[in-house]
């Protein structure tokens, strides 16, 4: 609280006139993050497209705020934007015919995928460095000892048009196709 107050140019005790405690600040921060994620719309009539748009938006927002990954699931007092967000996602799935347990499984799977991908992206080398890192790994691989890894590096990661961020859409499509098969 002292650091927040210092950043705002006020005394720490004056913050308590606006928020009861640090948890309330964290709850508010999470709500701001959820408010930035595009809500899935029911207007398309295609649940997969609605969830795809929401997943892409969530990835973009969480990529800008990767510090929030551990925070979003830890809060016990969700704010209105968080509640609205979760209700909208569940609504899309329920209206599409998902059973209640299946809708819960779908949200868990999709959100785990988004969070895992954002975490992986945050820790991977920058796009321009991927080829350089791949070259360095390949240079230090004992010849013939890791043939499949060498194949991925030379046949995939070192291609000039390779963009590891495109893997998100591929994985999301697999998840949505699997959920659709289960929904039927």
PDB file of C-alpha atoms in Angstrom:
ATOM      1  CA  UNK A   1       0.000   0.000   0.000  1.00  0.00           C
ATOM      2  CA  UNK A   2       2.910   2.330   0.724  1.00  0.00           C
ATOM      3  CA  UNK A   3       4.319   1.781  -2.762  1.00  0.00           C
ATOM      4  CA  UNK A   4       0.937   2.413  -4.394  1.00  0.00           C
ATOM      5  CA  UNK A   5       0.501   5.563  -2.318  1.00  0.00           C
ATOM      6  CA  UNK A   6       4.002   6.766  -3.171  1.00  0.00           C
ATOM      7  CA  UNK A   7       3.301   6.183  -6.877  1.00  0.00           C
ATOM      8  CA  UNK A   8       0.087   8.217  -6.578  1.00  0.00           C
ATOM      9  CA  UNK A   9       1.803  10.927  -4.559  1.00  0.00           C
ATOM     10  CA  UNK A  10      -0.340  10.470  -1.457  1.00  0.00           C
ATOM     11  CA  UNK A  11       0.030   9.034   2.026  1.00  0.00           C
ATOM     12  CA  UNK A  12      -0.684   5.316   2.444  1.00  0.00           C
ATOM     13  CA  UNK A  13      -3.376   5.944   5.021  1.00  0.00           C
ATOM     14  CA  UNK A  14      -5.315   8.144   2.589  1.00  0.00           C
ATOM     15  CA  UNK A  15      -5.783   5.128   0.298  1.00  0.00           C
ATOM     16  CA  UNK A  16      -7.983   3.559   2.950  1.00  0.00           C
ATOM     17  CA  UNK A  17     -10.556   6.289   2.357  1.00  0.00           C
ATOM     18  CA  UNK A  18     -11.072   4.744  -1.095  1.00  0.00           C
ATOM     19  CA  UNK A  19     -10.376   1.026  -0.657  1.00  0.00           C
ATOM     20  CA  UNK A  20     -10.591  -1.142   2.460  1.00  0.00           C
ATOM     21  CA  UNK A  21      -7.370  -3.108   1.851  1.00  0.00           C
ATOM     22  CA  UNK A  22      -4.810  -4.451  -0.592  1.00  0.00           C
ATOM     23  CA  UNK A  23      -7.139  -7.293  -1.623  1.00  0.00           C
ATOM     24  CA  UNK A  24      -9.722  -4.778  -2.808  1.00  0.00           C
ATOM     25  CA  UNK A  25      -7.082  -3.149  -5.015  1.00  0.00           C
ATOM     26  CA  UNK A  26      -6.092  -6.517  -6.468  1.00  0.00           C
ATOM     27  CA  UNK A  27      -9.744  -7.431  -7.045  1.00  0.00           C
ATOM     28  CA  UNK A  28     -10.197  -4.125  -8.873  1.00  0.00           C
ATOM     29  CA  UNK A  29      -7.107  -4.673 -10.994  1.00  0.00           C
ATOM     30  CA  UNK A  30      -8.387  -8.112 -12.053  1.00  0.00           C
ATOM     31  CA  UNK A  31     -11.746  -6.588 -12.900  1.00  0.00           C
ATOM     32  CA  UNK A  32     -10.032  -3.996 -15.098  1.00  0.00           C
ATOM     33  CA  UNK A  33      -8.203  -6.801 -16.929  1.00  0.00           C
ATOM     34  CA  UNK A  34     -11.460  -8.698 -17.501  1.00  0.00           C
ATOM     35  CA  UNK A  35     -13.166  -5.510 -18.673  1.00  0.00           C
ATOM     36  CA  UNK A  36     -10.541  -5.220 -21.428  1.00  0.00           C
ATOM     37  CA  UNK A  37     -11.306  -8.711 -22.807  1.00  0.00           C
ATOM     38  CA  UNK A  38     -13.921  -8.699 -25.537  1.00  0.00           C
ATOM     39  CA  UNK A  39     -17.106 -10.436 -24.470  1.00  0.00           C
ATOM     40  CA  UNK A  40     -18.204 -13.286 -26.704  1.00  0.00           C
ATOM     41  CA  UNK A  41     -21.241 -12.246 -28.692  1.00  0.00           C
ATOM     42  CA  UNK A  42     -24.251 -14.435 -29.263  1.00  0.00           C
ATOM     43  CA  UNK A  43     -25.126 -12.512 -32.429  1.00  0.00           C
ATOM     44  CA  UNK A  44     -23.033 -14.708 -34.745  1.00  0.00           C
ATOM     45  CA  UNK A  45     -24.983 -17.826 -33.850  1.00  0.00           C
ATOM     46  CA  UNK A  46     -21.731 -19.775 -34.120  1.00  0.00           C
ATOM     47  CA  UNK A  47     -20.457 -20.601 -30.652  1.00  0.00           C
ATOM     48  CA  UNK A  48     -16.999 -21.501 -32.003  1.00  0.00           C
ATOM     49  CA  UNK A  49     -16.560 -18.100 -33.638  1.00  0.00           C
ATOM     50  CA  UNK A  50     -17.775 -16.324 -30.492  1.00  0.00           C
ATOM     51  CA  UNK A  51     -15.345 -18.281 -28.317  1.00  0.00           C
ATOM     52  CA  UNK A  52     -12.524 -17.830 -30.857  1.00  0.00           C
ATOM     53  CA  UNK A  53     -12.977 -14.042 -30.769  1.00  0.00           C
ATOM     54  CA  UNK A  54     -13.054 -14.069 -26.965  1.00  0.00           C
ATOM     55  CA  UNK A  55      -9.972 -16.349 -26.765  1.00  0.00           C
ATOM     56  CA  UNK A  56      -7.991 -14.134 -29.135  1.00  0.00           C
ATOM     57  CA  UNK A  57      -8.983 -11.053 -27.169  1.00  0.00           C
ATOM     58  CA  UNK A  58      -8.068 -12.719 -23.860  1.00  0.00           C
ATOM     59  CA  UNK A  59      -4.696 -13.734 -25.278  1.00  0.00           C
ATOM     60  CA  UNK A  60      -3.998 -10.186 -26.476  1.00  0.00           C
ATOM     61  CA  UNK A  61      -5.005  -8.613 -23.155  1.00  0.00           C
ATOM     62  CA  UNK A  62      -3.130 -11.147 -21.044  1.00  0.00           C
ATOM     63  CA  UNK A  63      -0.061 -10.831 -23.279  1.00  0.00           C
ATOM     64  CA  UNK A  64      -0.005  -7.115 -22.463  1.00  0.00           C
ATOM     65  CA  UNK A  65      -0.550  -7.907 -18.776  1.00  0.00           C
ATOM     66  CA  UNK A  66       1.159 -11.289 -18.294  1.00  0.00           C
ATOM     67  CA  UNK A  67       1.764 -10.344 -14.635  1.00  0.00           C
ATOM     68  CA  UNK A  68      -1.991 -10.844 -14.180  1.00  0.00           C
ATOM     69  CA  UNK A  69      -1.954 -14.548 -15.123  1.00  0.00           C
ATOM     70  CA  UNK A  70      -1.525 -15.807 -11.567  1.00  0.00           C
ATOM     71  CA  UNK A  71      -3.748 -13.108 -10.174  1.00  0.00           C
ATOM     72  CA  UNK A  72      -6.914 -13.616 -12.244  1.00  0.00           C
ATOM     73  CA  UNK A  73      -7.686 -17.028 -10.800  1.00  0.00           C
ATOM     74  CA  UNK A  74      -6.693 -16.225  -7.225  1.00  0.00           C
ATOM     75  CA  UNK A  75      -9.278 -13.575  -6.368  1.00  0.00           C
ATOM     76  CA  UNK A  76     -12.225 -14.431  -4.118  1.00  0.00           C
ATOM     77  CA  UNK A  77     -14.295 -11.315  -4.750  1.00  0.00           C
ATOM     78  CA  UNK A  78     -14.862 -10.961  -8.491  1.00  0.00           C
ATOM     79  CA  UNK A  79     -16.011  -7.574  -9.694  1.00  0.00           C
ATOM     80  CA  UNK A  80     -18.840  -6.825 -12.107  1.00  0.00           C
ATOM     81  CA  UNK A  81     -16.712  -7.026 -15.267  1.00  0.00           C
ATOM     82  CA  UNK A  82     -15.313 -10.403 -14.193  1.00  0.00           C
ATOM     83  CA  UNK A  83     -18.781 -11.758 -13.415  1.00  0.00           C
ATOM     84  CA  UNK A  84     -20.209 -10.385 -16.677  1.00  0.00           C
ATOM     85  CA  UNK A  85     -17.334 -11.964 -18.592  1.00  0.00           C
ATOM     86  CA  UNK A  86     -17.718 -15.435 -17.090  1.00  0.00           C
ATOM     87  CA  UNK A  87     -21.490 -15.326 -17.467  1.00  0.00           C
ATOM     88  CA  UNK A  88     -21.202 -14.367 -21.150  1.00  0.00           C
ATOM     89  CA  UNK A  89     -18.776 -17.200 -21.907  1.00  0.00           C
ATOM     90  CA  UNK A  90     -20.920 -19.756 -20.122  1.00  0.00           C
ATOM     91  CA  UNK A  91     -24.025 -18.352 -21.831  1.00  0.00           C
ATOM     92  CA  UNK A  92     -22.554 -18.871 -25.301  1.00  0.00           C
ATOM     93  CA  UNK A  93     -21.754 -22.480 -24.468  1.00  0.00           C
ATOM     94  CA  UNK A  94     -25.072 -23.261 -22.765  1.00  0.00           C
ATOM     95  CA  UNK A  95     -27.094 -21.720 -25.614  1.00  0.00           C
ATOM     96  CA  UNK A  96     -25.051 -23.850 -28.038  1.00  0.00           C
ATOM     97  CA  UNK A  97     -26.309 -26.969 -26.278  1.00  0.00           C
ATOM     98  CA  UNK A  98     -23.432 -27.781 -23.951  1.00  0.00           C
ATOM     99  CA  UNK A  99     -24.516 -29.498 -20.768  1.00  0.00           C
ATOM    100  CA  UNK A 100     -23.591 -27.657 -17.589  1.00  0.00           C
ATOM    101  CA  UNK A 101     -20.628 -29.965 -16.793  1.00  0.00           C
ATOM    102  CA  UNK A 102     -19.438 -29.809 -20.407  1.00  0.00           C
ATOM    103  CA  UNK A 103     -19.610 -25.996 -20.425  1.00  0.00           C
ATOM    104  CA  UNK A 104     -17.511 -25.895 -17.257  1.00  0.00           C
ATOM    105  CA  UNK A 105     -14.985 -28.318 -18.790  1.00  0.00           C
ATOM    106  CA  UNK A 106     -14.848 -26.224 -21.959  1.00  0.00           C
ATOM    107  CA  UNK A 107     -14.167 -22.978 -20.087  1.00  0.00           C
ATOM    108  CA  UNK A 108     -11.480 -24.653 -18.000  1.00  0.00           C
ATOM    109  CA  UNK A 109      -9.796 -26.154 -21.059  1.00  0.00           C
ATOM    110  CA  UNK A 110      -9.908 -22.981 -23.131  1.00  0.00           C
ATOM    111  CA  UNK A 111      -8.731 -20.736 -20.301  1.00  0.00           C
ATOM    112  CA  UNK A 112      -5.920 -23.134 -19.409  1.00  0.00           C
ATOM    113  CA  UNK A 113      -4.829 -23.126 -23.042  1.00  0.00           C
ATOM    114  CA  UNK A 114      -4.894 -19.322 -23.243  1.00  0.00           C
ATOM    115  CA  UNK A 115      -2.990 -18.910 -19.973  1.00  0.00           C
ATOM    116  CA  UNK A 116      -0.421 -21.534 -20.896  1.00  0.00           C
ATOM    117  CA  UNK A 117       0.132 -20.034 -24.316  1.00  0.00           C
ATOM    118  CA  UNK A 118       0.522 -16.514 -22.922  1.00  0.00           C
ATOM    119  CA  UNK A 119       2.996 -17.787 -20.327  1.00  0.00           C
ATOM    120  CA  UNK A 120       4.963 -19.643 -22.991  1.00  0.00           C
ATOM    121  CA  UNK A 121       4.971 -16.597 -25.265  1.00  0.00           C
ATOM    122  CA  UNK A 122       6.186 -14.374 -22.444  1.00  0.00           C
ATOM    123  CA  UNK A 123       9.165 -16.647 -21.910  1.00  0.00           C
ATOM    124  CA  UNK A 124      10.083 -17.419 -25.507  1.00  0.00           C
ATOM    125  CA  UNK A 125      12.713 -15.366 -27.276  1.00  0.00           C
ATOM    126  CA  UNK A 126      11.386 -12.427 -29.270  1.00  0.00           C
ATOM    127  CA  UNK A 127      10.214 -13.255 -32.796  1.00  0.00           C
ATOM    128  CA  UNK A 128      13.396 -11.894 -34.364  1.00  0.00           C
ATOM    129  CA  UNK A 129      15.543 -14.022 -32.078  1.00  0.00           C
ATOM    130  CA  UNK A 130      13.848 -17.389 -32.734  1.00  0.00           C
ATOM    131  CA  UNK A 131      16.028 -18.257 -35.739  1.00  0.00           C
ATOM    132  CA  UNK A 132      19.147 -17.212 -33.851  1.00  0.00           C
ATOM    133  CA  UNK A 133      18.228 -19.385 -30.854  1.00  0.00           C
ATOM    134  CA  UNK A 134      17.357 -22.292 -33.178  1.00  0.00           C
ATOM    135  CA  UNK A 135      20.718 -21.933 -34.938  1.00  0.00           C
ATOM    136  CA  UNK A 136      22.523 -21.954 -31.594  1.00  0.00           C
ATOM    137  CA  UNK A 137      20.681 -25.069 -30.387  1.00  0.00           C
ATOM    138  CA  UNK A 138      21.329 -26.867 -33.670  1.00  0.00           C
ATOM    139  CA  UNK A 139      25.009 -25.967 -33.546  1.00  0.00           C
ATOM    140  CA  UNK A 140      25.365 -27.605 -30.126  1.00  0.00           C
ATOM    141  CA  UNK A 141      23.318 -30.745 -30.809  1.00  0.00           C
ATOM    142  CA  UNK A 142      25.468 -33.868 -30.973  1.00  0.00           C
ATOM    143  CA  UNK A 143      25.170 -35.126 -34.580  1.00  0.00           C
ATOM    144  CA  UNK A 144      22.542 -37.834 -34.962  1.00  0.00           C
ATOM    145  CA  UNK A 145      21.578 -37.865 -31.265  1.00  0.00           C
ATOM    146  CA  UNK A 146      18.393 -35.805 -31.516  1.00  0.00           C
ATOM    147  CA  UNK A 147      17.168 -36.340 -35.098  1.00  0.00           C
ATOM    148  CA  UNK A 148      13.571 -35.207 -34.528  1.00  0.00           C
ATOM    149  CA  UNK A 149      14.584 -32.031 -32.757  1.00  0.00           C
ATOM    150  CA  UNK A 150      17.059 -31.245 -35.530  1.00  0.00           C
ATOM    151  CA  UNK A 151      14.296 -31.879 -38.076  1.00  0.00           C
ATOM    152  CA  UNK A 152      11.936 -29.422 -36.321  1.00  0.00           C
ATOM    153  CA  UNK A 153      14.634 -26.768 -36.182  1.00  0.00           C
ATOM    154  CA  UNK A 154      15.735 -27.090 -39.812  1.00  0.00           C
ATOM    155  CA  UNK A 155      12.353 -27.888 -41.347  1.00  0.00           C
ATOM    156  CA  UNK A 156      10.167 -25.609 -39.278  1.00  0.00           C
ATOM    157  CA  UNK A 157      11.704 -23.097 -36.844  1.00  0.00           C
ATOM    158  CA  UNK A 158      14.351 -21.819 -39.243  1.00  0.00           C
ATOM    159  CA  UNK A 159      11.917 -21.177 -42.093  1.00  0.00           C
ATOM    160  CA  UNK A 160      11.754 -17.456 -42.839  1.00  0.00           C
ATOM    161  CA  UNK A 161       7.946 -17.458 -42.696  1.00  0.00           C
ATOM    162  CA  UNK A 162       7.737 -19.319 -39.368  1.00  0.00           C
ATOM    163  CA  UNK A 163       5.917 -17.411 -36.673  1.00  0.00           C
ATOM    164  CA  UNK A 164       5.471 -19.259 -33.375  1.00  0.00           C
ATOM    165  CA  UNK A 165       2.528 -17.030 -32.482  1.00  0.00           C
ATOM    166  CA  UNK A 166       0.472 -18.681 -35.258  1.00  0.00           C
ATOM    167  CA  UNK A 167       0.486 -21.863 -33.187  1.00  0.00           C
ATOM    168  CA  UNK A 168      -2.215 -20.298 -30.995  1.00  0.00           C
ATOM    169  CA  UNK A 169      -4.897 -20.443 -33.693  1.00  0.00           C
ATOM    170  CA  UNK A 170      -3.959 -23.994 -34.651  1.00  0.00           C
ATOM    171  CA  UNK A 171      -4.272 -25.230 -31.067  1.00  0.00           C
ATOM    172  CA  UNK A 172      -7.472 -23.285 -30.466  1.00  0.00           C
ATOM    173  CA  UNK A 173      -9.022 -24.808 -33.592  1.00  0.00           C
ATOM    174  CA  UNK A 174      -8.158 -28.301 -32.326  1.00  0.00           C
ATOM    175  CA  UNK A 175      -9.764 -27.560 -28.969  1.00  0.00           C
ATOM    176  CA  UNK A 176     -12.915 -26.119 -30.535  1.00  0.00           C
ATOM    177  CA  UNK A 177     -13.236 -29.054 -32.956  1.00  0.00           C
ATOM    178  CA  UNK A 178     -12.866 -31.507 -30.075  1.00  0.00           C
ATOM    179  CA  UNK A 179     -15.458 -29.661 -28.010  1.00  0.00           C
ATOM    180  CA  UNK A 180     -17.854 -29.613 -30.957  1.00  0.00           C
ATOM    181  CA  UNK A 181     -17.465 -33.376 -31.366  1.00  0.00           C
ATOM    182  CA  UNK A 182     -18.225 -33.873 -27.680  1.00  0.00           C
ATOM    183  CA  UNK A 183     -21.135 -31.422 -27.779  1.00  0.00           C
ATOM    184  CA  UNK A 184     -22.800 -33.495 -30.504  1.00  0.00           C
TER     185      UNK A 184
END
